[in-house]
Amino acid sequence: MSTSPDRPTADDSAIHMADVRRKRPTPRRAVAVGEIALGDAYDSVVQRRLPKGDALLMAEIAGIQGAKLAPQLMPLCHPLPLDLVRVRCLPVAERAAIRVYCEVATEARTGVEMEALAGVNAALLTIYDLTKPVQPALTLGAIRLLFKEGGKKGLWIHPEGMDAEERAYYRPQPGPRLDGEAVAVVTLSDRAAAGVYEDKSGALLEERLRAMGADVHRQLLADGIEPLAAALRAEAARGTPLVLCTGGTGFGPRDLAPEALAQVATRPVPGLAELFRSASSAHTTLAWLSRSACALVGDGTLVLLLPGSPKAVAQGMDILGPLLPHALAMMRGLPHA
């Protein structure tokens, strides 16, 4: 069937909602902030004696409602079930202003920045509405996203920064860190080892681990049991605390990474591989065919086997990366929550 030239298809539409179907739900949080300058009406607002009533109390209610209604105000904003909306209205005497914060949290496939900003704007406009009968010369300003956290990119803080009180109250959580940890990345592939194609999966693993602060060294091995088993023995003897392998976890006759790990493992760690398969199944049911595995080698080396594709490696790091620092602390017998 032909398409009329004046009727755009779904692919060439001028607008579209972001497709987040293949993203994995993760905890998300965002905090937005803004101010309203009140001038001579400052005391009336702070002392809660405006003719229309308590502007600060109504602003808190309006901010919560505004965050919840964000998808109705912005057509391309995803409707999300919000786990938390918290609004604070803080008087700032030196500027005769009210500083409004809106914190929003959920577990979803996309973030809650727009919900936080919608909450701040609704709260500020409510203060404006209740204050204008006594002072029409009001100014809204300094509205911005303070920070967001969660998802693939982790913590983002506005370039203007946060003051000490904001950091102490909201405690933004940085992504997992492996600062100074020695980590080995091992790629298992006959064809990559022979130079038939580039080792993109190992490079991606190295990139993600270095972004977490790790000191990474990489090696490329042919498939089979003995090359990997020998490499894992060497890493354990060297005292490398973490080894991430990519490749060799399928059904092919040379996909023998789990067998190699079993040959040198001292204790299995089945939960991480089970989590990887379960969470990856949200992307594709083929995840259940993966033979990914995890075990301790010796007393101080944690080995994790991931599939060989860059996409699976990226998903594996998204799913398991946040657990790696805690796993190393457990392995070393250090205190952990």
CSV table of C-alpha atoms in Angstrom, one decimal:
chain,number,residue,atom,x,y,z
A,1,MET,CA,0.0,0.0,0.0
A,2,SER,CA,1.4,3.4,-1.0
A,3,THR,CA,1.8,6.2,1.5
A,4,SER,CA,0.5,9.6,0.6
A,5,PRO,CA,3.3,12.2,0.4
A,6,ASP,CA,1.5,14.5,2.7
A,7,ARG,CA,0.9,11.8,5.3
A,8,PRO,CA,4.2,11.0,7.2
A,9,THR,CA,4.8,7.4,8.3
A,10,ALA,CA,5.7,6.5,11.9
A,11,ASP,CA,9.4,6.5,11.0
A,12,ASP,CA,9.5,10.0,9.5
A,13,SER,CA,7.1,11.7,11.9
A,14,ALA,CA,8.3,15.1,13.1
A,15,ILE,CA,7.7,14.1,16.7
A,16,HIS,CA,7.8,10.8,18.6
A,17,MET,CA,7.9,9.4,22.1
A,18,ALA,CA,11.2,7.8,23.0
A,19,ASP,CA,11.0,4.1,22.7
A,20,VAL,CA,12.1,2.6,26.0
A,21,ARG,CA,10.7,-0.9,25.7
A,22,ARG,CA,14.1,-2.6,25.6
A,23,LYS,CA,15.5,-0.7,28.6
A,24,ARG,CA,15.7,-2.4,32.0
A,25,PRO,CA,13.7,-0.8,34.8
A,26,THR,CA,16.2,0.7,37.4
A,27,PRO,CA,15.9,3.0,40.4
A,28,ARG,CA,15.7,6.6,39.3
A,29,ARG,CA,15.7,9.9,41.2
A,30,ALA,CA,15.8,13.6,40.3
A,31,VAL,CA,15.7,16.8,42.3
A,32,ALA,CA,14.7,20.2,40.7
A,33,VAL,CA,14.9,23.6,42.3
A,34,GLY,CA,13.6,27.1,41.7
A,35,GLU,CA,12.8,30.4,43.4
A,36,ILE,CA,10.2,33.0,43.6
A,37,ALA,CA,11.2,36.6,44.7
A,38,LEU,CA,8.4,38.0,46.9
A,39,GLY,CA,9.6,41.5,47.7
A,40,ASP,CA,7.4,43.2,50.2
A,41,ALA,CA,5.1,40.2,50.5
A,42,TYR,CA,7.9,38.0,51.9
A,43,ASP,CA,6.8,38.4,55.6
A,44,SER,CA,3.2,37.7,54.8
A,45,VAL,CA,4.1,34.5,53.0
A,46,VAL,CA,6.5,33.2,55.6
A,47,GLN,CA,4.1,34.1,58.5
A,48,ARG,CA,1.3,32.4,56.6
A,49,ARG,CA,-1.1,35.3,56.7
A,50,LEU,CA,-2.0,35.9,53.0
A,51,PRO,CA,-5.7,36.6,52.2
A,52,LYS,CA,-6.1,33.4,50.2
A,53,GLY,CA,-4.4,31.2,52.9
A,54,ASP,CA,-1.2,29.4,53.5
A,55,ALA,CA,0.8,29.6,50.3
A,56,LEU,CA,3.6,27.3,51.5
A,57,LEU,CA,1.3,24.5,52.4
A,58,MET,CA,-0.6,24.8,49.2
A,59,ALA,CA,2.6,24.9,47.2
A,60,GLU,CA,3.7,21.6,48.7
A,61,ILE,CA,0.4,20.0,47.7
A,62,ALA,CA,0.5,21.6,44.2
A,63,GLY,CA,4.1,20.4,43.7
A,64,ILE,CA,3.1,16.8,44.4
A,65,GLN,CA,0.2,17.1,42.0
A,66,GLY,CA,2.3,18.8,39.4
A,67,ALA,CA,4.9,16.0,39.4
A,68,LYS,CA,2.1,13.4,39.0
A,69,LEU,CA,0.5,15.3,36.1
A,70,ALA,CA,3.7,15.9,34.1
A,71,PRO,CA,2.7,13.6,31.3
A,72,GLN,CA,-0.6,15.5,30.8
A,73,LEU,CA,1.3,18.8,30.6
A,74,MET,CA,4.1,17.5,28.2
A,75,PRO,CA,2.8,15.2,25.5
A,76,LEU,CA,5.9,13.2,25.0
A,77,CYS,CA,6.6,12.6,28.7
A,78,HIS,CA,6.2,9.0,29.6
A,79,PRO,CA,3.5,8.3,32.3
A,80,LEU,CA,5.3,6.7,35.2
A,81,PRO,CA,4.2,5.3,38.6
A,82,LEU,CA,6.0,7.6,41.1
A,83,ASP,CA,7.2,6.0,44.3
A,84,LEU,CA,8.1,9.4,45.9
A,85,VAL,CA,7.3,13.0,45.5
A,86,ARG,CA,8.6,15.3,48.2
A,87,VAL,CA,8.4,19.1,48.0
A,88,ARG,CA,10.2,21.6,50.3
A,89,CYS,CA,9.7,25.3,50.5
A,90,LEU,CA,12.5,27.1,52.2
A,91,PRO,CA,12.4,30.9,53.0
A,92,VAL,CA,15.5,32.8,52.0
A,93,ALA,CA,15.4,36.0,54.0
A,94,GLU,CA,18.4,37.7,52.4
A,95,ARG,CA,16.7,37.6,49.0
A,96,ALA,CA,13.1,37.9,50.3
A,97,ALA,CA,12.4,34.7,48.3
A,98,ILE,CA,11.1,31.2,48.7
A,99,ARG,CA,13.4,28.4,47.4
A,100,VAL,CA,11.4,25.3,46.3
A,101,TYR,CA,12.7,21.8,45.8
A,102,CYS,CA,10.9,18.9,44.3
A,103,GLU,CA,12.4,15.4,44.7
A,104,VAL,CA,10.9,12.5,42.6
A,105,ALA,CA,11.9,8.8,42.7
A,106,THR,CA,10.7,5.7,40.9
A,107,GLU,CA,11.9,2.4,39.4
A,108,ALA,CA,11.3,2.7,35.7
A,109,ARG,CA,12.8,2.5,32.2
A,110,THR,CA,13.2,6.2,32.0
A,111,GLY,CA,14.1,9.1,34.3
A,112,VAL,CA,11.9,11.5,36.3
A,113,GLU,CA,13.6,14.8,35.5
A,114,MET,CA,10.5,16.3,33.9
A,115,GLU,CA,8.3,15.2,36.9
A,116,ALA,CA,10.7,17.0,39.3
A,117,LEU,CA,10.7,20.2,37.1
A,118,ALA,CA,6.9,20.1,36.8
A,119,GLY,CA,6.6,19.8,40.5
A,120,VAL,CA,8.8,22.8,41.1
A,121,ASN,CA,6.9,24.9,38.6
A,122,ALA,CA,3.5,24.0,40.0
A,123,ALA,CA,4.7,24.9,43.5
A,124,LEU,CA,6.1,28.2,42.4
A,125,LEU,CA,3.0,29.1,40.4
A,126,THR,CA,0.8,28.3,43.4
A,127,ILE,CA,2.8,30.7,45.6
A,128,TYR,CA,2.5,33.3,42.8
A,129,ASP,CA,-1.3,32.8,42.7
A,130,LEU,CA,-1.8,33.2,46.4
A,131,THR,CA,0.6,36.1,46.7
A,132,LYS,CA,-0.4,38.3,43.8
A,133,PRO,CA,-3.3,40.0,45.5
A,134,VAL,CA,-0.9,41.7,47.9
A,135,GLN,CA,2.2,41.9,45.6
A,136,PRO,CA,1.8,41.6,41.8
A,137,ALA,CA,5.5,42.3,41.1
A,138,LEU,CA,6.7,38.7,41.6
A,139,THR,CA,9.5,37.0,39.8
A,140,LEU,CA,10.1,33.3,39.2
A,141,GLY,CA,13.7,32.2,38.4
A,142,ALA,CA,16.7,29.9,38.9
A,143,ILE,CA,14.6,26.9,37.9
A,144,ARG,CA,16.8,24.0,37.0
A,145,LEU,CA,17.4,20.3,37.5
A,146,LEU,CA,19.7,20.0,40.5
A,147,PHE,CA,20.8,16.4,39.9
A,148,LYS,CA,19.5,13.1,38.6
A,149,GLU,CA,20.7,9.6,39.3
A,150,GLY,CA,20.1,6.1,38.1
A,151,GLY,CA,19.9,4.5,34.7
A,152,LYS,CA,22.8,3.9,32.4
A,153,LYS,CA,24.5,7.2,33.0
A,154,GLY,CA,24.3,7.2,36.8
A,155,LEU,CA,24.7,10.5,38.7
A,156,TRP,CA,24.6,13.8,36.9
A,157,ILE,CA,24.9,17.1,38.8
A,158,HIS,CA,24.1,20.5,37.2
A,159,PRO,CA,27.2,22.4,36.3
A,160,GLU,CA,26.2,25.2,38.7
A,161,GLY,CA,26.7,22.6,41.4
A,162,MET,CA,25.1,22.0,44.8
A,163,ASP,CA,25.7,23.7,48.1
A,164,ALA,CA,26.6,21.9,51.3
A,165,GLU,CA,23.1,21.9,52.7
A,166,GLU,CA,21.7,20.4,49.4
A,167,ARG,CA,24.3,17.7,49.4
A,168,ALA,CA,23.7,16.8,53.0
A,169,TYR,CA,20.0,16.7,52.6
A,170,TYR,CA,19.7,14.8,49.3
A,171,ARG,CA,22.9,12.8,49.4
A,172,PRO,CA,23.3,12.2,45.7
A,173,GLN,CA,24.6,8.7,45.1
A,174,PRO,CA,27.5,8.3,42.7
A,175,GLY,CA,27.7,5.2,40.5
A,176,PRO,CA,29.6,2.2,41.7
A,177,ARG,CA,33.4,2.7,41.8
A,178,LEU,CA,36.4,0.3,41.5
A,179,ASP,CA,39.0,3.0,42.1
A,180,GLY,CA,42.5,1.5,42.0
A,181,GLU,CA,41.2,-2.1,41.7
A,182,ALA,CA,43.3,-4.3,39.4
A,183,VAL,CA,40.9,-5.9,36.9
A,184,ALA,CA,41.7,-8.4,34.1
A,185,VAL,CA,39.5,-8.5,31.0
A,186,VAL,CA,39.8,-11.7,29.0
A,187,THR,CA,38.2,-12.2,25.6
A,188,LEU,CA,37.7,-15.7,24.3
A,189,SER,CA,37.4,-16.0,20.6
A,190,ASP,CA,39.2,-18.1,18.0
A,191,ARG,CA,38.4,-15.6,15.2
A,192,ALA,CA,39.4,-12.5,17.2
A,193,ALA,CA,42.6,-14.2,18.3
A,194,ALA,CA,43.4,-15.0,14.7
A,195,GLY,CA,42.8,-11.4,13.7
A,196,VAL,CA,39.7,-12.1,11.7
A,197,TYR,CA,37.7,-9.4,13.5
A,198,GLU,CA,38.3,-6.7,16.1
A,199,ASP,CA,37.7,-7.5,19.8
A,200,LYS,CA,35.0,-5.0,20.4
A,201,SER,CA,33.5,-6.8,23.5
A,202,GLY,CA,36.8,-6.7,25.4
A,203,ALA,CA,37.3,-3.1,24.4
A,204,LEU,CA,33.9,-2.2,25.7
A,205,LEU,CA,34.5,-4.0,29.0
A,206,GLU,CA,37.8,-2.2,29.4
A,207,GLU,CA,36.1,1.2,28.7
A,208,ARG,CA,33.3,0.5,31.2
A,209,LEU,CA,35.7,-0.7,33.9
A,210,ARG,CA,38.1,2.3,33.5
A,211,ALA,CA,35.1,4.6,33.8
A,212,MET,CA,34.5,3.0,37.2
A,213,GLY,CA,38.2,3.8,38.2
A,214,ALA,CA,39.6,0.3,37.7
A,215,ASP,CA,43.2,-0.4,36.6
A,216,VAL,CA,42.5,-2.7,33.6
A,217,HIS,CA,44.7,-5.1,31.7
A,218,ARG,CA,43.4,-7.0,28.8
A,219,GLN,CA,44.2,-10.3,27.0
A,220,LEU,CA,42.8,-12.1,24.0
A,221,LEU,CA,42.7,-15.9,24.0
A,222,ALA,CA,41.5,-18.7,21.7
A,223,ASP,CA,38.5,-20.7,22.7
A,224,GLY,CA,38.9,-23.9,24.6
A,225,ILE,CA,39.4,-25.0,28.2
A,226,GLU,CA,43.2,-24.8,28.8
A,227,PRO,CA,43.9,-21.3,27.6
A,228,LEU,CA,41.3,-19.8,29.9
A,229,ALA,CA,42.1,-22.1,32.8
A,230,ALA,CA,45.8,-21.2,32.6
A,231,ALA,CA,45.0,-17.5,32.4
A,232,LEU,CA,42.7,-17.7,35.5
A,233,ARG,CA,45.4,-19.6,37.5
A,234,ALA,CA,47.9,-16.9,36.5
A,235,GLU,CA,45.5,-14.1,37.6
A,236,ALA,CA,44.8,-15.7,40.9
A,237,ALA,CA,48.5,-16.2,41.5
A,238,ARG,CA,49.1,-12.6,40.6
A,239,GLY,CA,46.4,-11.6,43.2
A,240,THR,CA,44.1,-10.0,40.6
A,241,PRO,CA,40.8,-9.5,42.6
A,242,LEU,CA,38.5,-9.4,39.6
A,243,VAL,CA,38.5,-11.1,36.2
A,244,LEU,CA,35.7,-10.4,33.6
A,245,CYS,CA,35.6,-12.7,30.6
A,246,THR,CA,33.6,-12.3,27.4
A,247,GLY,CA,32.8,-15.1,25.0
A,248,GLY,CA,32.7,-18.9,25.2
A,249,THR,CA,29.4,-19.1,27.0
A,250,GLY,CA,27.2,-20.4,24.1
A,251,PHE,CA,26.4,-23.9,22.8
A,252,GLY,CA,29.2,-24.1,20.2
A,253,PRO,CA,31.7,-27.0,20.4
A,254,ARG,CA,34.4,-24.5,21.3
A,255,ASP,CA,32.4,-22.5,23.8
A,256,LEU,CA,34.0,-24.0,26.9
A,257,ALA,CA,34.5,-21.0,29.2
A,258,PRO,CA,32.2,-22.4,32.0
A,259,GLU,CA,34.1,-25.7,31.8
A,260,ALA,CA,37.4,-23.8,32.1
A,261,LEU,CA,36.2,-21.9,35.1
A,262,ALA,CA,34.9,-25.1,36.8
A,263,GLN,CA,38.3,-26.6,36.4
A,264,VAL,CA,40.0,-23.9,38.5
A,265,ALA,CA,37.1,-22.6,40.7
A,266,THR,CA,37.3,-23.0,44.5
A,267,ARG,CA,33.7,-21.8,45.2
A,268,PRO,CA,30.8,-21.1,42.9
A,269,VAL,CA,28.9,-17.8,43.0
A,270,PRO,CA,25.8,-18.7,41.1
A,271,GLY,CA,23.7,-15.7,42.0
A,272,LEU,CA,25.4,-13.2,39.7
A,273,ALA,CA,25.0,-15.4,36.6
A,274,GLU,CA,21.4,-16.1,37.6
A,275,LEU,CA,20.7,-12.3,38.0
A,276,PHE,CA,22.3,-11.6,34.6
A,277,ARG,CA,20.1,-14.2,32.8
A,278,SER,CA,17.0,-13.1,34.6
A,279,ALA,CA,17.5,-9.3,34.0
A,280,SER,CA,18.7,-9.8,30.5
A,281,SER,CA,15.5,-11.7,29.6
A,282,ALA,CA,13.7,-8.4,29.7
A,283,HIS,CA,15.7,-7.5,26.6
A,284,THR,CA,15.5,-11.0,24.9
A,285,THR,CA,14.3,-14.4,25.8
A,286,LEU,CA,17.6,-15.7,24.2
A,287,ALA,CA,19.3,-14.7,27.5
A,288,TRP,CA,18.1,-17.9,29.0
A,289,LEU,CA,20.4,-19.8,26.6
A,290,SER,CA,23.5,-18.1,28.0
A,291,ARG,CA,25.8,-20.3,30.1
A,292,SER,CA,27.3,-17.4,31.9
A,293,ALA,CA,28.9,-18.3,35.2
A,294,CYS,CA,30.7,-16.8,38.2
A,295,ALA,CA,33.0,-18.3,40.8
A,296,LEU,CA,35.9,-17.6,43.1
A,297,VAL,CA,39.4,-18.8,42.1
A,298,GLY,CA,41.7,-19.3,45.0
A,299,ASP,CA,40.9,-17.1,48.0
A,300,GLY,CA,40.9,-13.7,46.4
A,301,THR,CA,39.9,-13.7,42.7
A,302,LEU,CA,36.3,-13.3,41.5
A,303,VAL,CA,35.7,-14.4,37.9
A,304,LEU,CA,32.6,-13.5,35.9
A,305,LEU,CA,31.8,-15.0,32.5
A,306,LEU,CA,29.8,-12.8,30.1
A,307,PRO,CA,28.6,-13.6,26.6
A,308,GLY,CA,30.7,-12.5,23.6
A,309,SER,CA,28.6,-9.8,22.0
A,310,PRO,CA,29.1,-6.1,22.8
A,311,LYS,CA,25.4,-5.7,23.4
A,312,ALA,CA,25.4,-8.5,26.0
A,313,VAL,CA,28.6,-7.1,27.6
A,314,ALA,CA,26.9,-3.6,27.9
A,315,GLN,CA,23.8,-5.2,29.5
A,316,GLY,CA,26.0,-7.3,31.8
A,317,MET,CA,27.8,-4.3,33.1
A,318,ASP,CA,24.5,-2.4,33.5
A,319,ILE,CA,23.1,-5.3,35.5
A,320,LEU,CA,26.1,-6.5,37.5
A,321,GLY,CA,28.4,-3.5,37.6
A,322,PRO,CA,26.7,-1.9,40.6
A,323,LEU,CA,27.3,-5.2,42.6
A,324,LEU,CA,31.0,-5.6,41.9
A,325,PRO,CA,32.4,-3.3,44.6
A,326,HIS,CA,30.2,-4.9,47.2
A,327,ALA,CA,31.1,-8.4,46.0
A,328,LEU,CA,34.9,-7.6,46.4
A,329,ALA,CA,34.3,-6.3,49.9
A,330,MET,CA,32.5,-9.6,50.8
A,331,MET,CA,35.3,-11.6,49.2
A,332,ARG,CA,37.8,-9.8,51.4
A,333,GLY,CA,35.8,-10.2,54.6
A,334,LEU,CA,35.3,-6.4,54.9
A,335,PRO,CA,32.2,-4.9,56.6
A,336,HIS,CA,29.3,-4.5,54.2
A,337,ALA,CA,25.7,-3.6,54.5
